């Protein structure tokens, strides 16, 4: 379970970093999952990272499903 939490944390941090590069200066680890626009872009970032590692892919798929709810 610890590994899944670590993967999720790393993915969120990566997403925040990417969104800040896109110009979303107010994005944080907290609001990336709450704000509608940030969620949309984060979902795309997650999708683009699929296919690199089975464990990571599982967590990405889980996170994308949660974002769509």
GROMACS .gro file of C-alpha atoms in nm:
model
   69
    1UNK     CA    1   0.000   0.000   0.000
    2UNK     CA    2   0.288   0.236   0.078
    3UNK     CA    3   0.417   0.198  -0.278
    4UNK     CA    4   0.076   0.296  -0.422
    5UNK     CA    5   0.072   0.610  -0.207
    6UNK     CA    6   0.425   0.695  -0.317
    7UNK     CA    7   0.331   0.651  -0.683
    8UNK     CA    8   0.024   0.871  -0.641
    9UNK     CA    9   0.226   1.140  -0.463
   10UNK     CA   10   0.493   1.137  -0.734
   11UNK     CA   11   0.230   1.158  -1.009
   12UNK     CA   12   0.059   1.453  -0.840
   13UNK     CA   13   0.391   1.635  -0.790
   14UNK     CA   14   0.480   1.571  -1.155
   15UNK     CA   15   0.138   1.701  -1.261
   16UNK     CA   16   0.176   2.020  -1.056
   17UNK     CA   17   0.520   2.079  -1.204
   18UNK     CA   18   0.391   2.031  -1.560
   19UNK     CA   19   0.089   2.255  -1.508
   20UNK     CA   20   0.310   2.529  -1.366
   21UNK     CA   21   0.521   2.502  -1.683
   22UNK     CA   22   0.198   2.544  -1.884
   23UNK     CA   23   0.138   2.872  -1.699
   24UNK     CA   24  -0.100   2.760  -1.424
   25UNK     CA   25   0.093   2.932  -1.146
   26UNK     CA   26  -0.173   2.879  -0.878
   27UNK     CA   27  -0.192   2.499  -0.907
   28UNK     CA   28  -0.102   2.306  -0.592
   29UNK     CA   29  -0.093   1.944  -0.484
   30UNK     CA   30  -0.426   2.005  -0.311
   31UNK     CA   31  -0.623   2.181  -0.584
   32UNK     CA   32  -0.497   1.978  -0.883
   33UNK     CA   33  -0.757   1.715  -0.795
   34UNK     CA   34  -1.035   1.964  -0.716
   35UNK     CA   35  -1.025   2.241  -0.977
   36UNK     CA   36  -1.210   2.148  -1.296
   37UNK     CA   37  -0.950   2.292  -1.535
   38UNK     CA   38  -0.653   2.150  -1.346
   39UNK     CA   39  -0.821   1.807  -1.332
   40UNK     CA   40  -0.876   1.811  -1.707
   41UNK     CA   41  -0.511   1.886  -1.782
   42UNK     CA   42  -0.389   1.648  -1.511
   43UNK     CA   43  -0.595   1.368  -1.665
   44UNK     CA   44  -0.422   1.430  -1.999
   45UNK     CA   45  -0.081   1.431  -1.830
   46UNK     CA   46  -0.163   1.102  -1.659
   47UNK     CA   47  -0.283   0.946  -1.984
   48UNK     CA   48   0.037   1.043  -2.158
   49UNK     CA   49   0.236   0.852  -1.895
   50UNK     CA   50   0.057   0.521  -1.953
   51UNK     CA   51   0.259   0.231  -2.088
   52UNK     CA   52   0.587   0.279  -1.903
   53UNK     CA   53   0.540   0.056  -1.598
   54UNK     CA   54   0.262  -0.187  -1.501
   55UNK     CA   55   0.245  -0.072  -1.135
   56UNK     CA   56   0.236   0.293  -1.237
   57UNK     CA   57  -0.020   0.221  -1.509
   58UNK     CA   58  -0.249   0.061  -1.252
   59UNK     CA   59  -0.232   0.369  -1.029
   60UNK     CA   60  -0.274   0.605  -1.325
   61UNK     CA   61  -0.586   0.419  -1.438
   62UNK     CA   62  -0.726   0.435  -1.084
   63UNK     CA   63  -0.655   0.809  -1.061
   64UNK     CA   64  -0.811   0.880  -1.402
   65UNK     CA   65  -1.125   0.694  -1.295
   66UNK     CA   66  -1.141   0.904  -0.977
   67UNK     CA   67  -1.092   1.228  -1.173
   68UNK     CA   68  -1.382   1.145  -1.404
   69UNK     CA   69  -1.624   1.101  -1.114
   0.00000   0.00000   0.00000
